[in-house]
Short mmCIF file of C-alpha atoms in Angstrom, two decimals:
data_model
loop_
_atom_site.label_atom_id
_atom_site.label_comp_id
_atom_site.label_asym_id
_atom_site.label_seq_id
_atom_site.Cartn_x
_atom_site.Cartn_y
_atom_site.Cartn_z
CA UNK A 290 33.81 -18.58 39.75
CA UNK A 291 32.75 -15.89 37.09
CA UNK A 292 31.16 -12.40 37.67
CA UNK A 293 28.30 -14.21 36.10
CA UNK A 294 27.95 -16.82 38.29
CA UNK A 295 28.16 -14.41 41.23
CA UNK A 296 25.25 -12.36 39.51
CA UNK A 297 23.18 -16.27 40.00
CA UNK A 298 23.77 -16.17 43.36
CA UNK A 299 21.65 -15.28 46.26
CA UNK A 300 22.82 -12.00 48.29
CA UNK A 301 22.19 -12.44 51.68
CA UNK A 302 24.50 -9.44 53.30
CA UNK A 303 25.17 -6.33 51.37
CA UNK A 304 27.21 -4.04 52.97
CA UNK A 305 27.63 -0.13 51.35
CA UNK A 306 30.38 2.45 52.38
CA UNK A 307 30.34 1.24 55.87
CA UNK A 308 31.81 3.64 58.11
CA UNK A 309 32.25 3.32 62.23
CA UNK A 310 34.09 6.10 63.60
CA UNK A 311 34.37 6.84 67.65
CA UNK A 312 34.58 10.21 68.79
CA UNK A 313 37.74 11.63 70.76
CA UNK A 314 36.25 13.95 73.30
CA UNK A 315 38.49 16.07 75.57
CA UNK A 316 38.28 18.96 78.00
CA UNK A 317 35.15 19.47 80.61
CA UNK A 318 32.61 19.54 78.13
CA UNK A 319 33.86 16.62 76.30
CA UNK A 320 34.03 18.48 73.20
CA UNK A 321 34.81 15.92 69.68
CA UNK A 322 38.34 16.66 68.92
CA UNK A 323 38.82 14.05 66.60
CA UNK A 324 37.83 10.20 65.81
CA UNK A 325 39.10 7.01 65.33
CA UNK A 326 38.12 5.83 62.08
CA UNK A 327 37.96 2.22 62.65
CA UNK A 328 36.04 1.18 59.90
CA UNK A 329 36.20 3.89 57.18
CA UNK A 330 33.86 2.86 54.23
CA UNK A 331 33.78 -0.94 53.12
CA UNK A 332 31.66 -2.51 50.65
CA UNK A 333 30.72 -6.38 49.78
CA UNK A 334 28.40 -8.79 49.60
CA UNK A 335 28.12 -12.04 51.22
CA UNK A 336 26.08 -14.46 49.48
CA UNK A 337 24.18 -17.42 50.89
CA UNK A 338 25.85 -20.16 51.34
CA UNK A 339 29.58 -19.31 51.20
CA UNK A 340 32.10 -18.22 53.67
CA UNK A 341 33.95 -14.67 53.37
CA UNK A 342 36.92 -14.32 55.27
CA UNK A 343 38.14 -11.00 56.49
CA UNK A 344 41.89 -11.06 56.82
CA UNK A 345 44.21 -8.19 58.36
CA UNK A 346 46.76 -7.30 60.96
CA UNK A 347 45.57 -6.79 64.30
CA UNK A 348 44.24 -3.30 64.86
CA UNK A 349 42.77 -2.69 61.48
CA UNK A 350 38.78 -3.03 61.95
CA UNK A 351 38.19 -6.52 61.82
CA UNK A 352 36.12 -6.97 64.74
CA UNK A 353 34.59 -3.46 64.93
CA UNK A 354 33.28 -4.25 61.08
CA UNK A 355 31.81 -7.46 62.29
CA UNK A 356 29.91 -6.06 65.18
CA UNK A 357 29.00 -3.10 62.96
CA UNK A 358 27.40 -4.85 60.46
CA UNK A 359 25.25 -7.16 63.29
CA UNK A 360 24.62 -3.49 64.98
CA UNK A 361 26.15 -4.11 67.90
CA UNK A 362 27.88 -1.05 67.22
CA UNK A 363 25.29 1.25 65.29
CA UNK A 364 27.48 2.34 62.66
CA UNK A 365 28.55 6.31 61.76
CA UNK A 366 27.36 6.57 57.95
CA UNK A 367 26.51 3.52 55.56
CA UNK A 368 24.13 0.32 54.18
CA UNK A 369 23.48 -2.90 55.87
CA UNK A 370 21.02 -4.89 53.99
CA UNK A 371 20.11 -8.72 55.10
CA UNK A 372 17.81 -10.44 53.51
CA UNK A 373 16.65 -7.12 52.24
CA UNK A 374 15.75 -5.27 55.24
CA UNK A 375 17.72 -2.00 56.00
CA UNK A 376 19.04 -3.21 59.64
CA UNK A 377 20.40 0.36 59.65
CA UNK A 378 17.31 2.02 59.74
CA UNK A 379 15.36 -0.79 62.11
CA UNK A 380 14.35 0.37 65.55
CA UNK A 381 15.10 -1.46 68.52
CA UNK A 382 12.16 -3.71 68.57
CA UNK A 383 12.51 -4.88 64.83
CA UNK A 384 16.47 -5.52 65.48
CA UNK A 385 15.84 -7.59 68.29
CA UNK A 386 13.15 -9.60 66.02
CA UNK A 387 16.54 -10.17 63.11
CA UNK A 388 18.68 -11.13 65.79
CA UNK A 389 17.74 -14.46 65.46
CA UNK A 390 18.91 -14.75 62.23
CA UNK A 391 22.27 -13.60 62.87
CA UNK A 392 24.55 -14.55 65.29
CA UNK A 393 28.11 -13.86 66.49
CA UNK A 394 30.78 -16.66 67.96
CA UNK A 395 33.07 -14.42 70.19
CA UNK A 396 36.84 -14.51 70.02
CA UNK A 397 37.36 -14.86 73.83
CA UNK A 398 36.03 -17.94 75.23
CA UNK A 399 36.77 -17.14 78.65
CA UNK A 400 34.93 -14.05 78.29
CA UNK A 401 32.46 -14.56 76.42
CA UNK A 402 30.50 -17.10 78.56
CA UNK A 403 29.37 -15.79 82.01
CA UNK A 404 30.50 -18.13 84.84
CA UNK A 405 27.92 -17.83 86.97
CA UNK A 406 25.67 -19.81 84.91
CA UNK A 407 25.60 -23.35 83.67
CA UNK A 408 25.91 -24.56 80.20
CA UNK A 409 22.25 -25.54 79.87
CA UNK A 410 21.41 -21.98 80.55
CA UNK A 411 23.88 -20.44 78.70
CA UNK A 412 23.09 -22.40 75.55
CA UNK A 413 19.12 -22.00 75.93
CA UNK A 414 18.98 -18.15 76.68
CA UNK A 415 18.65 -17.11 73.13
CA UNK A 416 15.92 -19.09 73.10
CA UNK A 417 14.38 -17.25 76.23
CA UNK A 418 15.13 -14.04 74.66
CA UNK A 419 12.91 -14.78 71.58
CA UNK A 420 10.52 -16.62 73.22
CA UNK A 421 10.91 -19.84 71.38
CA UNK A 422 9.38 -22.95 72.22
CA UNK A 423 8.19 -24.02 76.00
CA UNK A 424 10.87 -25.43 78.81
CA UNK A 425 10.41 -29.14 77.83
CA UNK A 426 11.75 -28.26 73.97
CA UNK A 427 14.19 -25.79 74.96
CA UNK A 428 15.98 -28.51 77.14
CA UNK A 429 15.62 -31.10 74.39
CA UNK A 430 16.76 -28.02 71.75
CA UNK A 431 20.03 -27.56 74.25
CA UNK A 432 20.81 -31.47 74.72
CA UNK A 433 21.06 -31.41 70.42
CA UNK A 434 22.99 -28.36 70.41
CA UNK A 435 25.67 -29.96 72.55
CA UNK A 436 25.58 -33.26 71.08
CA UNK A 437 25.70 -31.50 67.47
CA UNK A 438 28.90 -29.50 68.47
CA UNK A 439 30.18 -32.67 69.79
CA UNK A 440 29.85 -32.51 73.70
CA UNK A 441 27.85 -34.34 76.08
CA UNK A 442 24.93 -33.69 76.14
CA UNK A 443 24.54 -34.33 80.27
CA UNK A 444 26.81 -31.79 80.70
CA UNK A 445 24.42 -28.80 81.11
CA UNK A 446 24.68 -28.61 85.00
CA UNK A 447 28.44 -27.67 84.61
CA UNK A 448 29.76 -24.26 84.89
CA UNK A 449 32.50 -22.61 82.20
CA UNK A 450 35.12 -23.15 84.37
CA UNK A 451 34.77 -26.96 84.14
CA UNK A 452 35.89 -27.10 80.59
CA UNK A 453 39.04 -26.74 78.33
CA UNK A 454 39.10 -23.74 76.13
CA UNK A 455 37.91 -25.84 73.26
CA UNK A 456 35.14 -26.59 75.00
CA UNK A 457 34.52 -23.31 75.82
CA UNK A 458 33.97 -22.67 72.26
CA UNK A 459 31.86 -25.47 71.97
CA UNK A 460 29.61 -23.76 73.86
CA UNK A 461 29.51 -20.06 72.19
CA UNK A 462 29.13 -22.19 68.75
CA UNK A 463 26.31 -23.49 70.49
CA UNK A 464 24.50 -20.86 71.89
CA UNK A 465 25.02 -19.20 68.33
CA UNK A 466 23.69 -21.68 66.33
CA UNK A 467 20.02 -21.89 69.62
CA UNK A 468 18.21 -19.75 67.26
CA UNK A 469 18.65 -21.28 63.80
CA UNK A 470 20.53 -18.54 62.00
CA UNK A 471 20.83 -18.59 58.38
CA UNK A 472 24.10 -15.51 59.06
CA UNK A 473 27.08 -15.95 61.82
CA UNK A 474 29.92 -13.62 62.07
CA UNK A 475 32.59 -15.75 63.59
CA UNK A 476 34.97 -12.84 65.60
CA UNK A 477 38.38 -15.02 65.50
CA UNK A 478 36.87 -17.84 66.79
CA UNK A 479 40.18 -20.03 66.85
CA UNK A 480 42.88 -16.93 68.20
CA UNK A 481 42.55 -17.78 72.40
CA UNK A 482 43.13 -21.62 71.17
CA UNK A 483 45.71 -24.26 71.13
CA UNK A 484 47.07 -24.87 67.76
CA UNK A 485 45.54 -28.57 68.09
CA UNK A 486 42.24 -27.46 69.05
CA UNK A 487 41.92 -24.80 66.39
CA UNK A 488 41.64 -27.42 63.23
CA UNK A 489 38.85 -29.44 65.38
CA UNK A 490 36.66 -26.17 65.79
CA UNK A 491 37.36 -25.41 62.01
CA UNK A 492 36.32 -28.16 60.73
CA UNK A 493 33.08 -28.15 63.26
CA UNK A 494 32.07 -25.14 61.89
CA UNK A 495 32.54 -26.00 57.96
CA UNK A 496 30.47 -29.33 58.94
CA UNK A 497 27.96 -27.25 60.55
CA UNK A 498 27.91 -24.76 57.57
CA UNK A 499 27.40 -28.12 54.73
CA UNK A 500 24.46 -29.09 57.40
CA UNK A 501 22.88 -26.45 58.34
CA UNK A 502 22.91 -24.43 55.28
CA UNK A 503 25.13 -21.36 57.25
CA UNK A 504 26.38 -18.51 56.05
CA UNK A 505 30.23 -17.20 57.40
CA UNK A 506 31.85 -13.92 57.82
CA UNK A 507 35.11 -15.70 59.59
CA UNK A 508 37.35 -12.72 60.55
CA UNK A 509 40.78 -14.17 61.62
CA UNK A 510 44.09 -13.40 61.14
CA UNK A 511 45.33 -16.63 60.41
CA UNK A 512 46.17 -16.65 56.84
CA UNK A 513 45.70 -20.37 56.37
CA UNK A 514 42.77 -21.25 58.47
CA UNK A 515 41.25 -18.63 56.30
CA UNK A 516 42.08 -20.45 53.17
CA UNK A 517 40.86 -23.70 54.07
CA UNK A 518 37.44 -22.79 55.15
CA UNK A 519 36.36 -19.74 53.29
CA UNK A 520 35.47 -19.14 49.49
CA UNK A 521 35.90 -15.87 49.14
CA UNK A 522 38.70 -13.52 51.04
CA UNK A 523 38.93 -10.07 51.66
CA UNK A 524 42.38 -7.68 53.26
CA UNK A 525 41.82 -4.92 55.52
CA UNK A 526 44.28 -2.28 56.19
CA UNK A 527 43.32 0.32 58.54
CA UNK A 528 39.35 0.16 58.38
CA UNK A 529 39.68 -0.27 54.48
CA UNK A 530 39.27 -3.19 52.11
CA UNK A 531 42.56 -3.30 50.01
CA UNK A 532 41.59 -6.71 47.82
CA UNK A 533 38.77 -9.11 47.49
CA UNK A 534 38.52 -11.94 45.43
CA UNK A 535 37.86 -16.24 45.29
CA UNK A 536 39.96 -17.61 47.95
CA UNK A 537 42.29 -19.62 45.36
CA UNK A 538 43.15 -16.29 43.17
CA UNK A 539 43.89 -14.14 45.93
CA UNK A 540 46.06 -16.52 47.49
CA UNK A 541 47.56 -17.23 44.31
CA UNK A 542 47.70 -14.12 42.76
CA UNK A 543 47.65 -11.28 45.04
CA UNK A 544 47.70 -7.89 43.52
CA UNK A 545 48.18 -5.32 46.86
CA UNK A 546 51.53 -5.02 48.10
CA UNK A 547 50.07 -5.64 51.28
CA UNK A 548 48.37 -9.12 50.44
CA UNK A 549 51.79 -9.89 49.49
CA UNK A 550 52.70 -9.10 52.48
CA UNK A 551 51.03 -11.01 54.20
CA UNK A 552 51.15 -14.02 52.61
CA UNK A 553 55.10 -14.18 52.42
CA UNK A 554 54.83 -14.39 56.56
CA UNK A 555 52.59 -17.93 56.47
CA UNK A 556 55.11 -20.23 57.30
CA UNK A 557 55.52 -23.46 54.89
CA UNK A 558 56.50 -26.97 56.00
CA UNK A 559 59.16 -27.98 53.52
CA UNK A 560 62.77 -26.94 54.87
CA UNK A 561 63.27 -26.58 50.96
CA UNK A 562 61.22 -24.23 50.03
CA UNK A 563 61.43 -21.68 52.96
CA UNK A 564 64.64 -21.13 52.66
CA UNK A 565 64.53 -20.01 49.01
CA UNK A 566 61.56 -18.41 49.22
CA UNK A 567 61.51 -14.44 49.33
CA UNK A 568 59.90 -12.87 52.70
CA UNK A 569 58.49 -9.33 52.62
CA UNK A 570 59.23 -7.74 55.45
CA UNK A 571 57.56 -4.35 55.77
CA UNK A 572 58.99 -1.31 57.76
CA UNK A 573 57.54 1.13 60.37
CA UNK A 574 54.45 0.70 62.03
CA UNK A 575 50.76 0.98 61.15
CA UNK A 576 49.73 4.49 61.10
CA UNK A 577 47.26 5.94 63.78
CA UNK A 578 43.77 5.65 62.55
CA UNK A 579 42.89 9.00 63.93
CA UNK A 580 44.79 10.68 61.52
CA UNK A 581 45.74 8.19 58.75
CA UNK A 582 47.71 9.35 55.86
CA UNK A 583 46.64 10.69 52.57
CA UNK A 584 46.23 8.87 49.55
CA UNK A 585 46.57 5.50 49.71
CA UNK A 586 46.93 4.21 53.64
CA UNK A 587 49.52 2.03 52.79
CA UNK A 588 51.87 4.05 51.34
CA UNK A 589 53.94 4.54 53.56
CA UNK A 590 54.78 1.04 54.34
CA UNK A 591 54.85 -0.15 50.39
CA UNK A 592 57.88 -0.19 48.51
CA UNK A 593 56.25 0.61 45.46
CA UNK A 594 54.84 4.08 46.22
CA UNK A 595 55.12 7.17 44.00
CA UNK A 596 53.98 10.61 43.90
CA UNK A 597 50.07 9.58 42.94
CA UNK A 598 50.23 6.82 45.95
CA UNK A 599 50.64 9.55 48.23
CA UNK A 600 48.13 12.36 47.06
CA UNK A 601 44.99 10.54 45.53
CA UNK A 602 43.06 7.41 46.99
CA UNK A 603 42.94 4.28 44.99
CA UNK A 604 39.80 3.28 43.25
CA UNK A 605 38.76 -0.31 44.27
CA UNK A 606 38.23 -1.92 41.01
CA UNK A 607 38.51 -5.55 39.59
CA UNK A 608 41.25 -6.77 37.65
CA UNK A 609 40.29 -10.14 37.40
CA UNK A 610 41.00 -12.17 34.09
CA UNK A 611 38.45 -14.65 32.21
CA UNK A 612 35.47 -12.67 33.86
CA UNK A 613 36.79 -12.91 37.38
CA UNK A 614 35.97 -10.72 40.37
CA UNK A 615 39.72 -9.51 41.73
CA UNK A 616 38.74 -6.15 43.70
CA UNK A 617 42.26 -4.50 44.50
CA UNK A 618 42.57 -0.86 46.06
CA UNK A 619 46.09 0.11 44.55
CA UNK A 620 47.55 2.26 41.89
CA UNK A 621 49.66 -0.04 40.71
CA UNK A 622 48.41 -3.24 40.75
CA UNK A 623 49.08 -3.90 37.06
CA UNK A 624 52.63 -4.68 38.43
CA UNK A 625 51.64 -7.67 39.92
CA UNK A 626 48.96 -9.16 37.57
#
């Protein structure tokens, strides 16, 4: 898709030099010493419609950015704009009136469901919260939910602990989906599951995205998962974006060392081709983000740093070809175009 058929599109997240830092406070008046910079200034747009998936090792902001930009986490400096309104700058009381819009489908679902409650009340509290519709509809509005997610719908006397991890996840998806959001931020939905179990709940959710009209930011680490069901994909390496692009071109084409990376580890099923095929295995560990390094953060783990790598920060720009978005972070991404 073309930079010109992006500018045709409807934005329905924009998200400006995001930062969430959390203070490191020592000593018996717990005075800041430092900060973990968790997410340290990301920009994107999601538009409506489309699925962006957020891709990086485990550790590098993921999750924090997803909770961020719902406000779960009120963030330390930058923009949050959905559907236009500043959710940054909202009090309490106007939040709580865009939650409804939004929603999040938790990574755990073991934790994420409290087990002292059954599914019916689980699934229709969101609807409590917001005061929608009268106990007769919210009932009927839980017995779709579960039928639409594909469980039975008589099953909203159970308790968590009645059902398979699958399940489980049935259930978040539907209690997400109570309030009719147009946004959900799906927080690894498919990590806690059996391999088996994780294509059914992927393709639930792209069915419920073609019906419902739903818009995705899937954050997973699962490198194909992510290509399957998103459009557009974007790398994180300690709290930064690294490359964005269409789905297709980054997997591709990848221009950061560190897409590479990645990408060399998904395993393929042909005996043939694995065997030939060059790995890229990186060395040392990810740096601390309380005091990550200078320059570019990947530097050094990248076998193609120099001297400017390691003193000035990359610009993110696009090298796309044929009027492309290709966002890469790296000095010398040429190399690999």
């Amino acid at each position: 898709m073309s930079q010109a058929d992006n500018n045709k599109k409807e934005i329905l997240l924009h998200v400006k030099e995001l930062k969430k830092h959390f203070p490191i406070r020592r000593g018996v008046f717990q005075r800041q010493v430092g900060a973990v910079q968790a997410v340290d200034g990301i920009s994107f747009d999601i538009y409506k419609g489309e699925t962006l998936g957020l891709v990086g090792e485990s550790g590098c902001g993921k999750s924090t950015a997803g909770r961020t930009i719902l406000q779960l986490l009120k963030p330390t400096e930058g923009e949050v704009f959905f559907n236009g309104d500043d959710l940054v700058s909202l009090k309490r009381g106007e939040m709580r009136k865009r939650r409804r819009h939004m929603q999040m489908i938790f990574q755990d679902p073991y934790a994420s469901l409290n087990p002292r409650m059954q599914v019916g009340s689980i699934v229709s509290e969101p609807l409590n919260i917001h005061n929608i519709g009268n106990t007769a509809s919210r009932t009927e509005r839980v017995q779709e939910l579960l039928g639409l997610v594909g469980l039975n719908p008589y099953f909203v006397k159970r308790y968590p602990h009645e059902f398979s991890g699958g399940q489980r996840q049935r259930i978040g998806i539907a209690r997400a989906l109570a309030t009719n959001p147009s946004f959900i931020v799906a927080d690894e939905p498919i990590s806690a599951l059996d391999v088996s179990i994780q294509a059914q709940v992927v393709n639930l959710l792209d069915d419920l995205k073609a019906e419902l009209g739903l818009t995705y930011l899937f954050i997973a680490h699962d490198l194909s998962m992510v290509r399957y069901i998103s459009d557009r994909v974007a790398v994180m390496y300690l709290g930064r974006i690294v490359e964005m692009g269409e789905r297709d071109e980054v997997y591709d084409h990848p221009l950061h060392p560190y897409t590479q990376a990645l990408l060399s580890a998904i395993p393929i099923p042909d005996p043939d081709v694995e065997a030939t095929r060059k790995r890229i295995i990186l060395e040392g560990d990810v740096p601390s983000p309380v005091n990550p390094p200078a320059g570019c953060r990947f530097n050094p783990r990248c076998s193609y740093a120099t001297d400017i790598c390691r003193q000035e920060d990359p610009e993110f720009r696009n090298l796309g070809t044929d009027n492309r978005l290709h966002m890469v972070a790296c000095h010398h991404a040429e190399k690999f175009d």
